[in-house]
Amino acid sequence: NMLSRWTNFLTTDGEKPERNRDMEFVMLPETTRDEMIAYWERGWKCVFDAVEPLRPDDLMRTVRIRGQDHTVVQAINRQLAHYAYHAGQIVYLAKHFRSSEWQTLSVPKNKSAEFNARMSVRSPRVSKG
């Protein structure tokens, strides 16, 4: 998805004819972790290479995704939401497979009060007066 969406982002439809969506979900038994990470990194590099050169006047330009017009801002937001969705899927599966060995990515369960107390010591609230 990343390679299709972000290659020639401003000038071609984000759904490239050569994209084989079904194969994006295939991981062969011989696929190594390093190969998966390289594929992941290649996708993110494509995203950042497309976004970094954008100028403020590019943000309201029109781009197409699957034949539908989007402003650049809309297209970026669409993709960020899509990536967040998939990141959540990855975390959910990782948590499932690690089971009791899972280490939370944020505040541990039943530790919110402790976390909040620690954070308030770090950055005390400014009183309004």
Coordinates of C-alpha atoms in Angstrom, one line a residue, residues 15-98:
E15 CA -3.7 3.0 -6.7
K16 CA -1.1 1.9 -9.2
P17 CA -2.0 -0.6 -11.9
E18 CA 1.0 -2.8 -10.9
R19 CA -0.1 -3.1 -7.3
N20 CA -0.9 -6.7 -6.4
R21 CA -2.9 -6.1 -3.2
D22 CA -3.5 -9.8 -2.5
M23 CA 0.2 -10.5 -2.5
E24 CA 0.8 -7.8 0.1
F25 CA -0.7 -10.1 2.7
V26 CA 1.3 -13.2 1.8
M27 CA 4.3 -14.1 4.0
L28 CA 5.9 -17.3 2.9
P29 CA 7.3 -19.7 5.6
E30 CA 10.9 -19.0 4.3
T31 CA 10.4 -15.2 4.7
T32 CA 12.9 -14.0 7.3
R33 CA 12.5 -11.3 9.9
D34 CA 15.2 -9.3 8.2
E35 CA 13.2 -9.5 4.9
M36 CA 10.1 -8.3 6.6
I37 CA 11.9 -5.4 8.3
A38 CA 13.5 -4.4 5.0
Y39 CA 10.0 -4.4 3.3
W40 CA 8.6 -2.3 6.2
E41 CA 11.5 0.1 6.0
R42 CA 11.2 0.4 2.2
G43 CA 7.5 1.4 2.6
W44 CA 8.2 4.0 5.2
K45 CA 11.1 5.4 3.2
C46 CA 8.7 5.9 0.3
V47 CA 6.2 7.7 2.6
F48 CA 8.8 10.1 4.0
D49 CA 10.5 10.7 0.6
A50 CA 7.1 11.8 -0.7
V51 CA 6.1 13.9 2.3
E52 CA 9.3 15.7 3.2
P53 CA 9.6 17.8 0.1
L54 CA 6.0 19.1 0.3
R55 CA 5.6 22.8 0.6
P56 CA 2.7 24.7 2.2
D57 CA 1.3 25.5 -1.2
D58 CA 1.2 21.8 -2.1
L59 CA -1.2 20.9 0.8
M60 CA -4.4 22.0 -1.0
R61 CA -3.4 20.4 -4.3
T62 CA -5.6 17.6 -5.6
V63 CA -4.3 14.1 -5.8
R64 CA -6.2 10.9 -6.7
I65 CA -6.6 7.7 -4.8
R66 CA -8.6 5.0 -6.6
G67 CA -10.0 7.6 -8.9
Q68 CA -11.3 9.9 -6.1
D69 CA -10.0 13.4 -5.6
H70 CA -8.4 14.3 -2.3
T71 CA -6.5 17.3 -1.2
V72 CA -2.9 16.4 -0.2
V73 CA -3.9 17.0 3.4
Q74 CA -6.9 14.6 3.1
A75 CA -4.7 12.0 1.4
I76 CA -2.1 12.2 4.1
N77 CA -4.8 12.0 6.9
R78 CA -6.4 9.0 5.1
Q79 CA -3.1 7.2 5.0
L80 CA -2.1 8.0 8.6
A81 CA -5.4 6.6 9.8
H82 CA -4.9 3.5 7.7
Y83 CA -1.4 3.0 9.1
A84 CA -2.6 3.5 12.7
Y85 CA -5.3 0.9 12.1
H86 CA -2.7 -1.6 10.9
A87 CA -0.3 -0.7 13.8
G88 CA -3.1 -1.5 16.2
Q89 CA -3.6 -4.9 14.5
I90 CA 0.1 -5.7 14.9
V91 CA 0.0 -4.7 18.6
Y92 CA -3.1 -6.7 19.2
L93 CA -1.6 -9.9 17.6
A94 CA 1.7 -9.4 19.4
K95 CA -0.1 -9.1 22.7
H96 CA -2.1 -12.2 21.9
F97 CA 1.0 -14.3 21.0
R98 CA 3.1 -13.1 23.9

